[in-house]
Amino acid sequence: MPDNLPPGAKHDGEGFATRMSHGGRAGTRAHGFVNPPVHRGSTVLYPSCEARVSLGARSLEQVMTYGTAGGPTHYALEDMVAEIEGGTRALIVGTGLAACSLPLMAYLKAGDHWLVPDSVYGPVRRLANGMLTRFGIEATYYDPTIGAEGLRALLRPNTKVVYTESPGSHTFEMQDIPALAEVAHAHGAKVLMDNTWGIHHFQPFRHGVDVSIQALTKYVGGHSDVLLGSITVNSPEDWAIVAGAAREVGHYASPDDCWLALRGLRTLAVRLRHQEAAGIAVAKWFEGRPEVSRVLHPALPSHPQHALWKRDFTGACSLFGVVFQPRHTAAQINAMVDGLKLFGIGASWGGYESLALPTQPSITRTAGGGMALEGPTVRFHIGLEDTDDLIADLAAGLERLPR
Ligand SMILES: *Cc1c(COP(=O)(O)O)cnc(C)c1O
C-alpha cells in the first residue's frame, strides 16, 4: 500500500521524482484519497484544559494548537520542502520575500552588521536599505564572486549574517558557497542562502549553509497561481530561532496555497527535467546568434563560474540572461520582446509558461567592480512549450531587429 508510512517518514534512498510523488501523503489514513485534504482553521479544540497546557508547551513542533501553528496541510508541505532541501525542518510563509526577511529579523538585532551579495534579489536590497537600516542593522554589499580572502576582509566584529544567493538575480554570478561558509563560520556568523534557482539541484546543508530560503512561488508552485516561501534549517537550535521569530511576528500561509504547492510538487521533477533541457537548448541557440554578446547561464561552459556550478550543482533550472550586442539599443530590444508571440512580459518565473523580462531597470550594483553589462539584457524563463516553437518565435524576433 503506497504511503501508509507514519507521518514524517522519509523515502530515503529513492530518486527525486519518486520522493516528490510519494512524500507528504496520508495513504489510507485519509480515507484512502490520494491527496491530503485542505485543513482550514483558526481555533483548534482541545480535549481538556490540561491538554491545552501540555500541547501549548510544544508549539514549535508539528502540533496543532492554533491556526498560526499550522495544520496537516502545512505540515505535509513542510516535510516535502525539508526533503527537497535536505534539511531537518522547513517553515512555510506567505511569500518568497517573507522567507528572505524572516530569518534576517530572527538572526539580526540593532547594532549588528551583515554582508549582502551585490547580485541579491532586489526586494532584499530594499529591505536592507529600508526597514533593517531603520532598526539599526547595517549592511555591506559585496561582489558575489568574492573569494574567501575577500569576504574575510569585510567581516567586522559585529558581522552576524553572511547572506548568499547563487546564482545571483538577473546577472547569474555563481558563489563559492562552501568557501564563504567556512570563513563565516570561523567568525561565528550564520550563512543564509536564497536557493530558489537551485531548488533540489543544490543541497545547501552539504555546502555549509545554515538557513536555506526558497520562493515556492517559482517552480514548486509551477503554475503562476500561488505565492509561498519556505525557510529550511538543519538543526533544532536554528529551528527554534526561525520558528520562534515567525510566531512572534505572526507569519502564516493559507492552507489552500499549501495545497496548491503540494500539487505542484507532484510534477516538479518532470517539469524541471524538461525545463532544464529546454533552457539549455535555448541558451545555446542564443549563443550562436550574432545579435547576442553573452548568455548568462551557469550550466554553459562559457559562464565565468561554470566550474562552481559543475562542482556544487546537479542540474539547472530554466532561468537565464541574454546580453545583446551593444549596437542594439534597449528600445530596439524592448520592441523585439513586445513582438514575441509565446513569451509573456512579466515578473516571477518557474511556471509552465515562458517569460521574457528586460532587466535594465531592475539591476542595482553598489559594491564597486560589479558586473558591467555591455548591452541591453533580457532575462528569459523557458516554460513547457515545444522548444522548437520557442526558438522559432525568438528567431523571428531577432530577424525583426534593425540590421
Ligand atoms: C521571486 C523571488 C523571491 C521572492 O518570491 P515571492 O514569492 O515573489 O515573494 C525571492 N528570491 C528570489 C531569488 C526570487 O526570484
CSV table of C-alpha atoms and ligand atoms in Angstrom, one decimal:
chain,number,residue,atom,x,y,z
A,1,MET,CA,0.0,0.0,0.0
A,2,PRO,CA,1.7,3.2,-1.0
A,3,ASP,CA,2.3,5.9,1.6
A,4,ASN,CA,0.9,4.1,4.6
A,5,LEU,CA,4.1,5.3,6.2
A,6,PRO,CA,3.8,7.1,9.6
A,7,PRO,CA,3.7,10.9,9.4
A,8,GLY,CA,7.2,12.4,8.7
A,9,ALA,CA,8.6,9.1,7.4
A,10,LYS,CA,11.1,9.6,4.6
A,11,HIS,CA,11.6,7.8,1.4
A,12,ASP,CA,15.3,7.5,1.9
A,13,GLY,CA,17.5,6.4,-0.9
A,14,GLU,CA,14.8,6.8,-3.6
A,15,GLY,CA,15.1,9.1,-6.6
A,16,PHE,CA,13.8,12.7,-6.6
A,17,ALA,CA,10.8,12.0,-8.8
A,18,THR,CA,9.8,9.1,-6.6
A,19,ARG,CA,10.1,11.1,-3.4
A,20,MET,CA,8.1,14.0,-4.9
A,21,SER,CA,5.4,11.5,-5.9
A,22,HIS,CA,5.2,9.6,-2.6
A,23,GLY,CA,6.0,12.1,0.1
A,24,GLY,CA,3.5,14.1,2.1
A,25,ARG,CA,0.6,11.8,1.6
A,26,ALA,CA,-1.6,10.3,4.2
A,27,GLY,CA,-2.2,6.9,2.4
A,28,THR,CA,-5.2,5.1,3.8
A,29,ARG,CA,-5.2,7.2,6.9
A,30,ALA,CA,-7.1,10.0,5.0
A,31,HIS,CA,-10.0,7.6,3.9
A,32,GLY,CA,-7.8,6.4,1.1
A,33,PHE,CA,-7.9,9.5,-1.0
A,34,VAL,CA,-4.6,10.0,-2.8
A,35,ASN,CA,-4.2,13.7,-1.9
A,36,PRO,CA,-4.3,15.2,1.6
A,37,PRO,CA,-7.3,17.5,2.1
A,38,VAL,CA,-7.1,21.2,2.8
A,39,HIS,CA,-7.5,21.7,6.5
A,40,ARG,CA,-8.6,25.2,7.2
A,41,GLY,CA,-8.8,26.6,10.7
A,42,SER,CA,-8.1,29.1,13.3
A,43,THR,CA,-9.5,27.6,16.5
A,44,VAL,CA,-8.2,24.1,17.5
A,45,LEU,CA,-10.3,22.4,20.1
A,46,TYR,CA,-8.6,20.7,23.0
A,47,PRO,CA,-9.9,17.6,24.7
A,48,SER,CA,-9.3,19.2,28.1
A,49,CYS,CA,-7.8,22.2,29.9
A,50,GLU,CA,-4.8,20.1,30.8
A,51,ALA,CA,-4.2,19.1,27.2
A,52,ARG,CA,-4.3,22.8,26.2
A,53,VAL,CA,-1.3,23.5,28.6
A,54,SER,CA,0.7,20.4,27.6
A,55,LEU,CA,0.1,20.9,23.8
A,56,GLY,CA,0.8,24.7,24.1
A,57,ALA,CA,4.3,23.9,25.5
A,58,ARG,CA,5.1,22.1,22.3
A,59,SER,CA,4.1,24.9,19.9
A,60,LEU,CA,7.3,24.7,17.8
A,61,GLU,CA,6.6,21.1,17.0
A,62,GLN,CA,4.2,19.9,14.4
A,63,VAL,CA,1.4,20.1,17.0
A,64,MET,CA,-1.9,21.7,16.2
A,65,THR,CA,-2.6,24.3,18.9
A,66,TYR,CA,-4.0,27.2,16.9
A,67,GLY,CA,-4.2,28.2,13.2
A,68,THR,CA,-0.9,30.0,13.1
A,69,ALA,CA,0.9,26.9,14.4
A,70,GLY,CA,-0.2,25.2,11.2
A,71,GLY,CA,-2.2,22.1,10.4
A,72,PRO,CA,-1.9,18.9,8.4
A,73,THR,CA,-1.8,20.6,5.0
A,74,HIS,CA,1.1,22.9,6.2
A,75,TYR,CA,2.9,20.0,7.8
A,76,ALA,CA,2.7,17.9,4.6
A,77,LEU,CA,4.3,20.7,2.6
A,78,GLU,CA,6.9,21.5,5.3
A,79,ASP,CA,8.0,17.8,5.3
A,80,MET,CA,8.3,17.8,1.5
A,81,VAL,CA,10.3,21.1,1.4
A,82,ALA,CA,12.6,19.7,4.1
A,83,GLU,CA,13.0,16.7,1.9
A,84,ILE,CA,13.8,18.8,-1.2
A,85,GLU,CA,16.4,20.9,0.6
A,86,GLY,CA,17.9,18.0,2.6
A,87,GLY,CA,17.3,19.8,5.9
A,88,THR,CA,15.6,18.7,9.1
A,89,ARG,CA,12.6,21.1,9.2
A,90,ALA,CA,11.0,23.7,7.0
A,91,LEU,CA,8.7,26.6,7.7
A,92,ILE,CA,6.1,27.8,5.2
A,93,VAL,CA,5.4,31.5,5.0
A,94,GLY,CA,3.2,33.6,2.7
A,95,THR,CA,5.7,34.7,0.1
A,96,GLY,CA,9.3,34.1,-1.0
A,97,LEU,CA,10.2,37.6,0.2
A,98,ALA,CA,8.8,36.8,3.6
A,99,ALA,CA,11.1,33.8,3.6
A,100,CYS,CA,14.0,36.2,3.0
A,101,SER,CA,13.0,38.8,5.6
A,102,LEU,CA,12.0,36.5,8.5
A,103,PRO,CA,15.5,34.9,9.1
A,104,LEU,CA,17.1,38.3,8.9
A,105,MET,CA,14.8,39.5,11.6
A,106,ALA,CA,15.4,36.4,13.6
A,107,TYR,CA,19.2,36.5,13.5
A,108,LEU,CA,20.0,40.2,13.5
A,109,LYS,CA,19.5,42.9,16.1
A,110,ALA,CA,20.3,46.6,16.5
A,111,GLY,CA,24.0,47.2,16.2
A,112,ASP,CA,24.7,44.1,14.1
A,113,HIS,CA,26.2,44.1,10.6
A,114,TRP,CA,25.6,41.7,7.7
A,115,LEU,CA,27.0,41.1,4.3
A,116,VAL,CA,24.9,41.1,1.2
A,117,PRO,CA,25.9,40.0,-2.3
A,118,ASP,CA,25.6,42.8,-4.8
A,119,SER,CA,23.5,40.4,-7.1
A,120,VAL,CA,20.9,39.9,-4.3
A,121,TYR,CA,17.2,39.7,-5.2
A,122,GLY,CA,16.2,43.3,-5.5
A,123,PRO,CA,13.5,43.4,-2.8
A,124,VAL,CA,16.1,42.2,-0.2
A,125,ARG,CA,18.2,45.2,-1.0
A,126,ARG,CA,15.1,47.4,-0.4
A,127,LEU,CA,14.6,45.7,3.0
A,128,ALA,CA,18.3,46.0,3.8
A,129,ASN,CA,18.4,49.7,3.0
A,130,GLY,CA,14.9,50.4,4.4
A,131,MET,CA,13.5,48.7,7.5
A,132,LEU,CA,16.6,46.9,8.6
A,133,THR,CA,18.7,50.1,8.4
A,134,ARG,CA,16.0,51.9,10.4
A,135,PHE,CA,16.2,49.2,13.0
A,136,GLY,CA,20.0,49.9,13.4
A,137,ILE,CA,21.2,46.9,11.3
A,138,GLU,CA,24.0,47.8,8.8
A,139,ALA,CA,24.5,46.0,5.5
A,140,THR,CA,27.7,45.9,3.4
A,141,TYR,CA,27.3,44.8,-0.2
A,142,TYR,CA,30.0,42.5,-1.6
A,143,ASP,CA,31.0,41.3,-5.1
A,144,PRO,CA,29.2,37.9,-5.3
A,145,THR,CA,32.3,36.3,-6.9
A,146,ILE,CA,34.5,37.4,-4.0
A,147,GLY,CA,36.7,34.6,-2.6
A,148,ALA,CA,37.3,33.6,1.0
A,149,GLU,CA,40.0,36.2,1.5
A,150,GLY,CA,37.9,39.0,0.1
A,151,LEU,CA,35.0,38.0,2.4
A,152,ARG,CA,37.2,37.8,5.4
A,153,ALA,CA,38.4,41.3,4.8
A,154,LEU,CA,34.8,42.6,5.0
A,155,LEU,CA,34.0,40.9,8.3
A,156,ARG,CA,33.6,43.1,11.4
A,157,PRO,CA,33.4,42.0,15.0
A,158,ASN,CA,29.6,42.6,14.8
A,159,THR,CA,29.0,40.7,11.5
A,160,LYS,CA,26.3,38.1,12.3
A,161,VAL,CA,25.0,37.1,8.9
A,162,VAL,CA,26.6,36.3,5.6
A,163,TYR,CA,23.7,36.4,3.0
A,164,THR,CA,24.2,34.5,-0.2
A,165,GLU,CA,22.3,33.8,-3.4
A,166,SER,CA,23.7,31.6,-6.2
A,167,PRO,CA,23.4,32.3,-9.0
A,168,GLY,CA,22.6,36.0,-8.4
A,169,SER,CA,19.3,37.6,-9.5
A,170,HIS,CA,19.4,38.9,-13.1
A,171,THR,CA,23.2,38.6,-13.6
A,172,PHE,CA,23.6,34.9,-12.6
A,173,GLU,CA,27.1,35.1,-10.9
A,174,MET,CA,27.8,31.9,-9.0
A,175,GLN,CA,29.1,32.0,-5.5
A,176,ASP,CA,31.7,29.7,-3.9
A,177,ILE,CA,29.3,28.8,-1.0
A,178,PRO,CA,31.5,26.3,0.8
A,179,ALA,CA,34.5,28.7,0.9
A,180,LEU,CA,32.3,31.6,2.0
A,181,ALA,CA,30.6,29.5,4.7
A,182,GLU,CA,33.9,28.4,6.1
A,183,VAL,CA,35.0,32.0,6.6
A,184,ALA,CA,31.6,33.0,8.0
A,185,HIS,CA,31.5,30.1,10.5
A,186,ALA,CA,35.0,30.7,11.7
A,187,HIS,CA,33.8,34.2,12.6
A,188,GLY,CA,30.6,32.9,14.3
A,189,ALA,CA,28.3,34.3,11.6
A,190,LYS,CA,25.3,32.4,10.1
A,191,VAL,CA,25.1,31.7,6.4
A,192,LEU,CA,21.7,32.3,4.8
A,193,MET,CA,21.1,31.4,1.2
A,194,ASP,CA,18.4,32.1,-1.2
A,195,ASN,CA,18.3,28.7,-3.0
A,196,THR,CA,15.3,29.4,-5.3
A,197,TRP,CA,17.3,28.9,-8.5
A,198,GLY,CA,19.0,25.7,-7.3
A,199,ILE,CA,15.8,24.0,-5.9
A,200,HIS,CA,16.9,20.5,-5.3
A,201,HIS,CA,19.9,20.8,-7.6
A,202,PHE,CA,21.9,22.5,-4.8
A,203,GLN,CA,21.9,20.8,-1.4
A,204,PRO,CA,22.5,23.7,0.9
A,205,PHE,CA,23.3,21.9,4.1
A,206,ARG,CA,26.0,19.8,2.4
A,207,HIS,CA,27.7,23.0,1.4
A,208,GLY,CA,27.8,24.9,4.7
A,209,VAL,CA,24.5,26.8,4.6
A,210,ASP,CA,22.7,27.2,7.9
A,211,VAL,CA,19.4,28.6,6.7
A,212,SER,CA,18.0,28.0,3.2
A,213,ILE,CA,15.3,30.1,1.6
A,214,GLN,CA,13.1,29.3,-1.4
A,215,ALA,CA,10.4,31.2,-3.2
A,216,LEU,CA,8.0,28.2,-3.6
A,217,THR,CA,6.1,30.7,-5.9
A,218,LYS,CA,8.5,29.7,-8.6
A,219,TYR,CA,9.0,26.0,-9.7
A,220,VAL,CA,7.3,24.4,-6.7
A,221,GLY,CA,4.0,26.1,-7.4
A,222,GLY,CA,4.9,25.8,-11.0
A,223,HIS,CA,1.7,27.3,-12.5
A,224,SER,CA,2.0,31.1,-11.8
A,225,ASP,CA,-1.0,31.0,-9.5
A,226,VAL,CA,0.3,30.8,-5.9
A,227,LEU,CA,2.7,32.8,-3.7
A,228,LEU,CA,4.6,31.0,-0.9
A,229,GLY,CA,8.0,30.9,0.6
A,230,SER,CA,10.0,28.4,2.7
A,231,ILE,CA,12.7,28.6,5.3
A,232,THR,CA,14.6,25.4,5.9
A,233,VAL,CA,17.1,24.7,8.7
A,234,ASN,CA,19.2,21.7,9.7
A,235,SER,CA,19.4,21.9,13.5
A,236,PRO,CA,16.9,22.2,16.4
A,237,GLU,CA,18.7,25.4,17.5
A,238,ASP,CA,18.1,27.2,14.2
A,239,TRP,CA,14.6,25.9,14.1
A,240,ALA,CA,13.9,27.4,17.5
A,241,ILE,CA,15.2,30.8,16.3
A,242,VAL,CA,13.4,30.9,13.0
A,243,ALA,CA,10.1,29.3,14.0
A,244,GLY,CA,10.2,31.3,17.2
A,245,ALA,CA,10.6,34.6,15.2
A,246,ALA,CA,7.7,33.5,12.9
A,247,ARG,CA,5.4,33.1,15.9
A,248,GLU,CA,6.5,36.5,17.3
A,249,VAL,CA,5.8,38.3,14.1
A,250,GLY,CA,2.7,36.3,13.2
A,251,HIS,CA,3.7,34.7,9.9
A,252,TYR,CA,1.1,32.4,8.3
A,253,ALA,CA,0.4,30.8,4.9
A,254,SER,CA,-3.0,29.8,3.6
A,255,PRO,CA,-3.6,26.0,3.6
A,256,ASP,CA,-5.2,26.4,0.2
A,257,ASP,CA,-2.0,27.8,-1.1
A,258,CYS,CA,0.0,25.0,0.6
A,259,TRP,CA,-2.3,22.5,-1.1
A,260,LEU,CA,-1.6,24.1,-4.5
A,261,ALA,CA,2.2,23.9,-3.7
A,262,LEU,CA,1.8,20.2,-2.8
A,263,ARG,CA,0.0,19.6,-6.1
A,264,GLY,CA,2.8,21.5,-7.9
A,265,LEU,CA,5.4,19.3,-6.2
A,266,ARG,CA,3.9,16.1,-7.7
A,267,THR,CA,5.1,17.2,-11.1
A,268,LEU,CA,8.2,19.2,-10.1
A,269,ALA,CA,10.7,16.5,-11.1
A,270,VAL,CA,9.4,16.0,-14.6
A,271,ARG,CA,8.8,19.7,-15.2
A,272,LEU,CA,12.3,20.6,-14.0
A,273,ARG,CA,13.9,17.8,-16.2
A,274,HIS,CA,12.1,19.1,-19.3
A,275,GLN,CA,12.7,22.8,-18.5
A,276,GLU,CA,16.4,22.3,-17.7
A,277,ALA,CA,17.0,20.7,-21.1
A,278,ALA,CA,14.8,23.3,-22.9
A,279,GLY,CA,16.5,26.2,-21.1
A,280,ILE,CA,20.0,24.9,-22.0
A,281,ALA,CA,18.9,24.3,-25.6
A,282,VAL,CA,17.5,27.9,-26.0
A,283,ALA,CA,20.5,29.4,-24.2
A,284,LYS,CA,22.9,27.5,-26.5
A,285,TRP,CA,20.9,28.7,-29.5
A,286,PHE,CA,21.2,32.3,-28.3
A,287,GLU,CA,25.0,31.8,-28.0
A,288,GLY,CA,25.2,31.1,-31.7
A,289,ARG,CA,23.3,34.2,-32.7
A,290,PRO,CA,25.2,37.3,-34.0
A,291,GLU,CA,22.9,39.7,-32.1
A,292,VAL,CA,24.0,38.2,-28.8
A,293,SER,CA,27.1,39.3,-26.9
A,294,ARG,CA,26.8,36.8,-24.0
A,295,VAL,CA,24.5,34.3,-22.4
A,296,LEU,CA,24.4,34.3,-18.6
A,297,HIS,CA,23.6,30.6,-17.8
A,298,PRO,CA,25.7,28.8,-15.2
A,299,ALA,CA,25.3,25.5,-17.0
A,300,LEU,CA,27.1,26.7,-20.1
A,301,PRO,CA,30.8,26.3,-20.3
A,302,SER,CA,31.2,29.9,-21.3
A,303,HIS,CA,29.9,31.1,-17.9
A,304,PRO,CA,32.8,32.5,-15.9
A,305,GLN,CA,31.9,30.4,-12.8
A,306,HIS,CA,30.8,27.4,-14.7
A,307,ALA,CA,33.3,25.3,-12.7
A,308,LEU,CA,31.5,26.2,-9.4
A,309,TRP,CA,28.1,25.1,-10.9
A,310,LYS,CA,29.6,21.9,-12.1
A,311,ARG,CA,31.2,21.2,-8.7
A,312,ASP,CA,28.2,22.1,-6.5
A,313,PHE,CA,25.0,21.6,-8.5
A,314,THR,CA,23.4,18.5,-10.0
A,315,GLY,CA,21.4,20.4,-12.6
A,316,ALA,CA,19.9,23.8,-13.6
A,317,CYS,CA,16.5,25.4,-13.8
A,318,SER,CA,15.4,27.3,-16.9
A,319,LEU,CA,16.1,30.9,-16.0
A,320,PHE,CA,19.0,32.7,-17.6
A,321,GLY,CA,20.0,36.1,-19.0
A,322,VAL,CA,20.9,37.2,-22.5
A,323,VAL,CA,23.2,40.2,-23.1
A,324,PHE,CA,22.6,41.6,-26.5
A,325,GLN,CA,25.3,43.3,-28.6
A,326,PRO,CA,25.8,47.0,-27.6
A,327,ARG,CA,24.9,48.1,-31.2
A,328,HIS,CA,21.3,47.2,-30.3
A,329,THR,CA,19.5,49.8,-28.2
A,330,ALA,CA,17.3,49.0,-25.2
A,331,ALA,CA,14.3,50.4,-27.2
A,332,GLN,CA,15.0,48.0,-30.1
A,333,ILE,CA,15.3,45.0,-27.7
A,334,ASN,CA,12.1,46.0,-25.9
A,335,ALA,CA,10.3,46.2,-29.3
A,336,MET,CA,11.6,42.8,-30.1
A,337,VAL,CA,10.3,41.4,-26.8
A,338,ASP,CA,7.0,43.2,-27.3
A,339,GLY,CA,6.6,41.3,-30.6
A,340,LEU,CA,7.2,37.8,-29.3
A,341,LYS,CA,4.2,35.6,-29.5
A,342,LEU,CA,5.0,32.9,-26.9
A,343,PHE,CA,6.9,34.9,-24.3
A,344,GLY,CA,4.9,36.8,-21.7
A,345,ILE,CA,6.4,40.0,-20.2
A,346,GLY,CA,6.3,39.7,-16.5
A,347,ALA,CA,8.0,39.2,-13.2
A,348,SER,CA,8.4,35.9,-11.4
A,349,TRP,CA,9.4,32.6,-13.1
A,350,GLY,CA,9.1,28.8,-12.6
A,351,GLY,CA,5.7,28.5,-14.2
A,352,TYR,CA,4.7,26.3,-17.1
A,353,GLU,CA,4.8,29.3,-19.5
A,354,SER,CA,7.8,31.2,-21.0
A,355,LEU,CA,8.6,34.7,-20.0
A,356,ALA,CA,11.0,37.5,-21.2
A,357,LEU,CA,11.8,40.4,-19.0
A,358,PRO,CA,14.2,43.3,-19.9
A,359,THR,CA,16.4,43.6,-16.8
A,360,GLN,CA,17.8,47.1,-17.1
A,361,PRO,CA,15.6,48.9,-14.6
A,362,SER,CA,15.9,46.0,-12.1
A,363,ILE,CA,19.7,45.9,-11.7
A,364,THR,CA,21.4,47.9,-9.0
A,365,ARG,CA,25.1,47.4,-8.2
A,366,THR,CA,26.8,49.3,-5.4
A,367,ALA,CA,29.8,47.1,-4.3
A,368,GLY,CA,32.1,48.6,-6.9
A,369,GLY,CA,33.7,46.4,-9.6
A,370,GLY,CA,30.2,45.0,-10.1
A,371,MET,CA,29.2,43.2,-13.2
A,372,ALA,CA,29.1,45.6,-16.2
A,373,LEU,CA,26.6,44.6,-18.8
A,374,GLU,CA,27.8,45.8,-22.2
A,375,GLY,CA,24.4,45.7,-23.9
A,376,PRO,CA,20.7,45.5,-23.3
A,377,THR,CA,19.9,42.4,-21.2
A,378,VAL,CA,16.8,40.3,-21.1
A,379,ARG,CA,16.0,37.6,-18.5
A,380,PHE,CA,14.3,34.5,-20.1
A,381,HIS,CA,12.3,31.9,-18.4
A,382,ILE,CA,11.7,28.8,-20.5
A,383,GLY,CA,8.4,27.0,-19.9
A,384,LEU,CA,6.9,23.8,-21.0
A,385,GLU,CA,6.0,24.8,-24.6
A,386,ASP,CA,7.7,22.9,-27.5
A,387,THR,CA,11.2,24.1,-27.6
A,388,ASP,CA,11.2,24.4,-31.4
A,389,ASP,CA,8.3,26.7,-31.3
A,390,LEU,CA,10.0,28.9,-28.7
A,391,ILE,CA,13.2,29.1,-30.8
A,392,ALA,CA,11.2,29.9,-34.0
A,393,ASP,CA,9.5,32.8,-32.1
A,394,LEU,CA,12.8,34.1,-30.8
A,395,ALA,CA,14.4,33.7,-34.3
A,396,ALA,CA,11.6,35.8,-35.8
A,397,GLY,CA,12.1,38.4,-33.1
A,398,LEU,CA,15.8,38.7,-33.7
A,399,GLU,CA,15.2,38.9,-37.5
A,400,ARG,CA,13.0,41.9,-36.8
A,401,LEU,CA,15.9,43.8,-35.1
A,402,PRO,CA,17.4,46.5,-37.3
A,403,ARG,CA,20.5,45.2,-39.1
B,1,LIG,C1,10.8,35.6,-6.7
B,1,LIG,C2,12.0,35.6,-5.8
B,1,LIG,C3,11.8,35.7,-4.4
B,1,LIG,C4,10.5,36.2,-3.8
B,1,LIG,O1,9.4,35.4,-4.1
B,1,LIG,P1,7.9,36.0,-3.9
B,1,LIG,O2,7.1,34.8,-3.6
B,1,LIG,O3,7.6,36.6,-5.2
B,1,LIG,O4,7.9,37.0,-2.8
B,1,LIG,C5,12.9,35.6,-3.6
B,1,LIG,N1,14.1,35.2,-4.2
B,1,LIG,C6,14.3,35.1,-5.5
B,1,LIG,C7,15.6,34.7,-6.0
B,1,LIG,C8,13.2,35.2,-6.3
B,1,LIG,O5,13.4,35.1,-7.7
